[in-house]
Amino acid sequence: MQQESIYNLIPKEYVPPPKEPMYRSAYPSNLVPTASTFNNHTTSRPKINNINGDYELVKGPHSHKGQSNSLGRPKGSYKPDTTMFRLKNTGTMGSNQLPDIQSYKYPPSIKPQVPKKDEKPIHGLKSNKNFIITNAVENILSAPKQIVEDVPWTQKNDYGKVPDYLTKIKQSIASEYQIIRNMHISEAEEMDKQKYLLSQEEVQQLKEGLKKKWESVNKEYQSITHIRMIDTVGLKRKKEQCEKELAQLEKDIEKLNKNYVFVDTQK
């Protein structure tokens, strides 16, 4: 940022930026555009000219003319083949016989036929019918229209009843709930089958094994705790491991003190 100064009030002299050199294309101005019809303004049958981009730059050996840069076959290949001409009975009729012109029937015309020159329209037709009196007589003699009164809602047969579609929806929802309930019951029964009750002898054997394991871990733990200073990482980890094992063994022994002990085979 510029600092505040009184010299900033003096207008500065405008220095125009340097002008860049004029762009000049590497192609001549009278070159025919590639695949264009702009140069066909003097003919009544225009066609696309300079398909291959026939021009080479002067500055380098690179050529802008490719071998297959065209929108069709090479020049001169569009001449007709003298051997490929229409043979007899090779038209689009699909058969060797010409259609029967006499049996052909034109479709019926939708528009009415044009009247002939000797058919003259009838003019001067008049009627003595009194349309007012005729209309009045027809209305007097006509039978009155029967007015159908709507039955009140309270007197209809289905008034106050649950619609049929709601009953069907309730039944479908109840069936879905019953299917889900049966699935839960079957899963619970399957889980109950996977559990079995331990006998008192088996429980006692487990208790004795856990107590022996607890005594061995406790003996090792006591040997570590009597050390005056635990200054190594190995002793600290061993002490923490012993504490975790002792806590887990005490929880397992507490579970075996229940009256009934079940074993889950899935876990």
Tab-separated table of C-alpha atoms in Angstrom:
chain	number	residue	atom	x	y	z
A	1	MET	CA	0.000	0.000	0.000
A	2	GLN	CA	1.189	3.530	-0.779
A	3	GLN	CA	1.761	5.836	2.129
A	4	GLU	CA	-0.163	9.082	2.328
A	5	SER	CA	1.829	11.885	0.714
A	6	ILE	CA	1.069	15.284	-0.790
A	7	TYR	CA	2.985	14.309	-3.911
A	8	ASN	CA	0.238	11.823	-4.763
A	9	LEU	CA	-2.009	14.776	-5.670
A	10	ILE	CA	0.230	15.693	-8.600
A	11	PRO	CA	-1.167	14.044	-11.777
A	12	LYS	CA	1.244	11.613	-13.307
A	13	GLU	CA	2.183	11.669	-16.946
A	14	TYR	CA	0.423	8.974	-19.002
A	15	VAL	CA	2.814	6.561	-20.640
A	16	PRO	CA	1.108	4.534	-23.400
A	17	PRO	CA	1.912	0.805	-23.344
A	18	PRO	CA	4.114	-0.534	-26.131
A	19	LYS	CA	2.173	-1.644	-29.182
A	20	GLU	CA	2.511	-5.305	-30.090
A	21	PRO	CA	3.370	-6.212	-33.669
A	22	MET	CA	0.478	-6.937	-36.000
A	23	TYR	CA	-0.511	-10.581	-36.274
A	24	ARG	CA	0.205	-12.048	-39.648
A	25	SER	CA	-1.058	-15.510	-40.508
A	26	ALA	CA	1.259	-18.142	-41.901
A	27	TYR	CA	-1.365	-18.919	-44.567
A	28	PRO	CA	-1.996	-16.697	-47.599
A	29	SER	CA	-5.160	-14.619	-47.663
A	30	ASN	CA	-6.315	-16.028	-51.008
A	31	LEU	CA	-6.130	-19.680	-49.863
A	32	VAL	CA	-9.288	-21.706	-50.517
A	33	PRO	CA	-10.908	-22.821	-47.204
A	34	THR	CA	-10.758	-26.540	-46.497
A	35	ALA	CA	-14.044	-28.416	-47.124
A	36	SER	CA	-16.000	-25.213	-47.721
A	37	THR	CA	-18.426	-23.844	-50.315
A	38	PHE	CA	-17.553	-20.169	-49.808
A	39	ASN	CA	-15.522	-20.052	-53.019
A	40	ASN	CA	-18.413	-21.317	-55.180
A	41	HIS	CA	-20.235	-17.985	-55.448
A	42	THR	CA	-19.814	-17.869	-59.236
A	43	THR	CA	-21.530	-21.175	-60.024
A	44	SER	CA	-25.100	-22.421	-59.829
A	45	ARG	CA	-23.981	-25.927	-58.786
A	46	PRO	CA	-21.848	-25.495	-55.675
A	47	LYS	CA	-19.693	-28.277	-54.320
A	48	ILE	CA	-17.147	-28.693	-51.544
A	49	ASN	CA	-13.623	-27.710	-52.533
A	50	ASN	CA	-10.172	-28.358	-51.110
A	51	ILE	CA	-11.166	-31.435	-49.089
A	52	ASN	CA	-7.563	-32.513	-48.414
A	53	GLY	CA	-6.327	-29.076	-47.273
A	54	ASP	CA	-3.825	-28.918	-50.110
A	55	TYR	CA	-1.242	-26.451	-48.775
A	56	GLU	CA	2.241	-26.652	-47.256
A	57	LEU	CA	3.749	-24.035	-44.978
A	58	VAL	CA	6.826	-22.243	-46.221
A	59	LYS	CA	8.509	-22.079	-42.813
A	60	GLY	CA	8.860	-25.825	-42.347
A	61	PRO	CA	8.550	-29.209	-44.020
A	62	HIS	CA	5.266	-30.041	-42.211
A	63	SER	CA	2.419	-30.723	-44.644
A	64	HIS	CA	-1.252	-30.134	-43.834
A	65	LYS	CA	-2.339	-32.561	-46.518
A	66	GLY	CA	-3.222	-36.024	-45.220
A	67	GLN	CA	-3.599	-39.225	-47.134
A	68	SER	CA	-7.209	-39.881	-46.079
A	69	ASN	CA	-8.402	-36.406	-45.011
A	70	SER	CA	-11.509	-36.416	-47.171
A	71	LEU	CA	-15.260	-36.850	-46.839
A	72	GLY	CA	-15.549	-39.400	-49.634
A	73	ARG	CA	-13.725	-41.517	-52.134
A	74	PRO	CA	-10.693	-40.219	-54.048
A	75	LYS	CA	-11.105	-37.921	-56.965
A	76	GLY	CA	-12.184	-39.714	-60.125
A	77	SER	CA	-13.722	-42.725	-58.346
A	78	TYR	CA	-17.267	-41.382	-58.692
A	79	LYS	CA	-17.459	-42.235	-62.379
A	80	PRO	CA	-20.307	-44.634	-63.184
A	81	ASP	CA	-19.491	-48.282	-63.729
A	82	THR	CA	-20.459	-49.354	-67.249
A	83	THR	CA	-21.137	-52.922	-66.115
A	84	MET	CA	-23.610	-51.929	-63.383
A	85	PHE	CA	-26.823	-51.048	-65.217
A	86	ARG	CA	-30.463	-51.871	-64.602
A	87	LEU	CA	-31.280	-55.331	-65.852
A	88	LYS	CA	-34.642	-56.748	-66.789
A	89	ASN	CA	-37.016	-57.577	-63.921
A	90	THR	CA	-34.669	-56.078	-61.290
A	91	GLY	CA	-36.916	-53.226	-60.236
A	92	THR	CA	-38.561	-52.644	-56.890
A	93	MET	CA	-41.783	-54.509	-57.707
A	94	GLY	CA	-40.433	-57.767	-56.254
A	95	SER	CA	-41.898	-60.005	-58.995
A	96	ASN	CA	-41.430	-60.681	-62.668
A	97	GLN	CA	-45.035	-59.832	-63.563
A	98	LEU	CA	-46.399	-56.333	-63.901
A	99	PRO	CA	-49.379	-55.402	-61.710
A	100	ASP	CA	-52.864	-55.780	-63.146
A	101	ILE	CA	-54.027	-52.215	-63.763
A	102	GLN	CA	-57.641	-53.251	-64.400
A	103	SER	CA	-58.016	-54.987	-61.012
A	104	TYR	CA	-56.669	-52.001	-59.062
A	105	LYS	CA	-59.313	-50.118	-57.088
A	106	TYR	CA	-58.866	-46.572	-55.941
A	107	PRO	CA	-59.689	-45.811	-52.328
A	108	PRO	CA	-63.046	-44.162	-51.666
A	109	SER	CA	-62.980	-40.408	-51.764
A	110	ILE	CA	-63.686	-38.512	-48.565
A	111	LYS	CA	-64.804	-35.301	-50.210
A	112	PRO	CA	-68.175	-35.166	-51.993
A	113	GLN	CA	-68.137	-35.248	-55.729
A	114	VAL	CA	-68.204	-32.033	-57.690
A	115	PRO	CA	-71.676	-31.425	-59.178
A	116	LYS	CA	-71.938	-31.762	-62.910
A	117	LYS	CA	-72.717	-28.894	-65.222
A	118	ASP	CA	-76.291	-30.097	-65.906
A	119	GLU	CA	-77.087	-30.499	-62.157
A	120	LYS	CA	-78.687	-27.235	-61.113
A	121	PRO	CA	-79.577	-26.475	-57.492
A	122	ILE	CA	-83.250	-26.065	-56.518
A	123	HIS	CA	-84.116	-22.451	-55.737
A	124	GLY	CA	-87.149	-20.817	-54.235
A	125	LEU	CA	-88.145	-23.477	-51.716
A	126	LYS	CA	-90.477	-22.068	-49.036
A	127	SER	CA	-92.180	-23.578	-45.968
A	128	ASN	CA	-95.468	-22.518	-44.366
A	129	LYS	CA	-94.558	-24.144	-41.039
A	130	ASN	CA	-94.969	-21.930	-37.963
A	131	PHE	CA	-92.005	-22.919	-35.817
A	132	ILE	CA	-93.249	-20.975	-32.740
A	133	ILE	CA	-96.573	-22.806	-32.589
A	134	THR	CA	-94.952	-26.141	-33.389
A	135	ASN	CA	-92.426	-25.680	-30.590
A	136	ALA	CA	-95.157	-24.735	-28.101
A	137	VAL	CA	-97.271	-27.793	-29.010
A	138	GLU	CA	-94.301	-30.139	-28.689
A	139	ASN	CA	-93.439	-28.783	-25.235
A	140	ILE	CA	-97.071	-29.080	-24.046
A	141	LEU	CA	-97.450	-32.665	-25.231
A	142	SER	CA	-94.027	-33.816	-24.039
A	143	ALA	CA	-93.858	-35.847	-20.804
A	144	PRO	CA	-92.109	-34.185	-17.842
A	145	LYS	CA	-88.631	-35.372	-16.977
A	146	GLN	CA	-88.294	-37.692	-14.028
A	147	ILE	CA	-86.218	-36.152	-11.249
A	148	VAL	CA	-84.089	-38.716	-9.435
A	149	GLU	CA	-83.535	-37.660	-5.858
A	150	ASP	CA	-80.305	-38.663	-4.172
A	151	VAL	CA	-80.617	-40.979	-1.197
A	152	PRO	CA	-79.314	-39.367	2.012
A	153	TRP	CA	-75.985	-40.661	3.290
A	154	THR	CA	-77.535	-41.809	6.571
A	155	GLN	CA	-79.943	-44.145	4.747
A	156	LYS	CA	-77.376	-45.895	2.589
A	157	ASN	CA	-76.472	-49.522	3.255
A	158	ASP	CA	-72.750	-48.885	3.792
A	159	TYR	CA	-73.241	-45.886	6.106
A	160	GLY	CA	-71.168	-46.192	9.297
A	161	LYS	CA	-69.332	-49.324	8.103
A	162	VAL	CA	-65.595	-49.728	7.582
A	163	PRO	CA	-64.677	-49.680	3.870
A	164	ASP	CA	-63.524	-52.918	2.311
A	165	TYR	CA	-60.118	-51.561	1.292
A	166	LEU	CA	-59.318	-50.628	4.904
A	167	THR	CA	-60.256	-54.132	6.044
A	168	LYS	CA	-57.922	-55.635	3.425
A	169	ILE	CA	-55.080	-53.322	4.475
A	170	LYS	CA	-55.553	-54.254	8.144
A	171	GLN	CA	-55.520	-57.948	7.281
A	172	SER	CA	-52.324	-57.599	5.230
A	173	ILE	CA	-50.618	-55.658	8.057
A	174	ALA	CA	-51.731	-58.243	10.629
A	175	SER	CA	-50.410	-61.086	8.454
A	176	GLU	CA	-47.044	-59.322	8.109
A	177	TYR	CA	-46.834	-58.830	11.879
A	178	GLN	CA	-47.675	-62.507	12.410
A	179	ILE	CA	-44.924	-63.559	9.986
A	180	ILE	CA	-42.386	-61.359	11.793
A	181	ARG	CA	-43.548	-62.714	15.171
A	182	ASN	CA	-43.172	-66.297	13.976
A	183	MET	CA	-39.676	-65.510	12.706
A	184	HIS	CA	-38.662	-64.134	16.110
A	185	ILE	CA	-40.138	-67.165	17.876
A	186	SER	CA	-38.318	-69.576	15.570
A	187	GLU	CA	-35.041	-67.692	16.083
A	188	ALA	CA	-35.497	-67.796	19.863
A	189	GLU	CA	-36.235	-71.520	19.743
A	190	GLU	CA	-33.165	-72.103	17.590
A	191	MET	CA	-31.019	-70.147	20.050
A	192	ASP	CA	-32.472	-72.130	22.970
A	193	LYS	CA	-31.538	-75.353	21.194
A	194	GLN	CA	-27.945	-74.177	20.946
A	195	LYS	CA	-27.721	-73.820	24.753
A	196	TYR	CA	-27.448	-76.703	27.220
A	197	LEU	CA	-27.362	-76.966	31.023
A	198	LEU	CA	-24.138	-77.948	32.799
A	199	SER	CA	-24.305	-80.592	35.497
A	200	GLN	CA	-23.084	-79.973	39.024
A	201	GLU	CA	-20.011	-82.133	38.453
A	202	GLU	CA	-19.009	-80.128	35.367
A	203	VAL	CA	-19.553	-76.849	37.238
A	204	GLN	CA	-17.399	-78.085	40.123
A	205	GLN	CA	-14.598	-79.099	37.771
A	206	LEU	CA	-14.664	-75.665	36.126
A	207	LYS	CA	-14.515	-73.965	39.522
A	208	GLU	CA	-11.504	-76.000	40.603
A	209	GLY	CA	-9.704	-75.288	37.328
A	210	LEU	CA	-10.381	-71.553	37.598
A	211	LYS	CA	-9.230	-71.485	41.237
A	212	LYS	CA	-5.954	-73.185	40.336
A	213	LYS	CA	-5.475	-70.715	37.500
A	214	TRP	CA	-6.220	-67.837	39.872
A	215	GLU	CA	-3.675	-69.107	42.419
A	216	SER	CA	-0.912	-69.382	39.801
A	217	VAL	CA	-1.615	-65.895	38.414
A	218	ASN	CA	-1.851	-64.482	41.956
A	219	LYS	CA	1.493	-66.033	42.890
A	220	GLU	CA	3.122	-64.387	39.886
A	221	TYR	CA	1.404	-61.095	40.697
A	222	GLN	CA	2.596	-61.185	44.318
A	223	SER	CA	6.175	-61.707	43.177
A	224	ILE	CA	5.949	-58.528	41.099
A	225	THR	CA	4.243	-56.373	43.729
A	226	HIS	CA	7.002	-57.015	46.323
A	227	ILE	CA	9.524	-55.322	44.064
A	228	ARG	CA	10.416	-51.970	45.573
A	229	MET	CA	10.522	-50.020	42.304
A	230	ILE	CA	9.088	-51.140	38.976
A	231	ASP	CA	11.204	-49.150	36.575
A	232	THR	CA	11.022	-51.240	33.405
A	233	VAL	CA	8.329	-51.427	30.766
A	234	GLY	CA	8.246	-55.232	30.825
A	235	LEU	CA	7.451	-55.386	34.558
A	236	LYS	CA	4.726	-52.760	34.210
A	237	ARG	CA	3.047	-54.662	31.367
A	238	LYS	CA	3.343	-57.952	33.266
A	239	LYS	CA	1.736	-56.426	36.358
A	240	GLU	CA	-1.163	-54.972	34.316
A	241	GLN	CA	-1.688	-58.303	32.542
A	242	CYS	CA	-1.842	-60.145	35.861
A	243	GLU	CA	-4.397	-57.685	37.232
A	244	LYS	CA	-6.624	-58.163	34.169
A	245	GLU	CA	-6.412	-61.955	34.380
A	246	LEU	CA	-7.235	-61.964	38.099
A	247	ALA	CA	-10.280	-59.725	37.547
A	248	GLN	CA	-11.548	-61.907	34.691
A	249	LEU	CA	-11.055	-65.113	36.691
A	250	GLU	CA	-12.984	-63.675	39.639
A	251	LYS	CA	-15.899	-62.771	37.299
A	252	ASP	CA	-15.935	-66.295	35.825
A	253	ILE	CA	-15.943	-67.906	39.285
A	254	GLU	CA	-18.801	-65.600	40.306
A	255	LYS	CA	-20.839	-66.742	37.279
A	256	LEU	CA	-20.330	-70.401	38.208
A	257	ASN	CA	-21.786	-69.785	41.708
A	258	LYS	CA	-25.338	-69.582	40.222
A	259	ASN	CA	-27.829	-72.407	40.608
A	260	TYR	CA	-28.079	-73.129	36.864
A	261	VAL	CA	-25.264	-72.599	34.393
A	262	PHE	CA	-25.975	-72.722	30.627
A	263	VAL	CA	-23.412	-72.922	27.847
A	264	ASP	CA	-24.004	-71.153	24.503
A	265	THR	CA	-22.358	-73.042	21.627
A	266	GLN	CA	-22.538	-70.052	19.277
A	267	LYS	CA	-20.065	-67.958	21.256
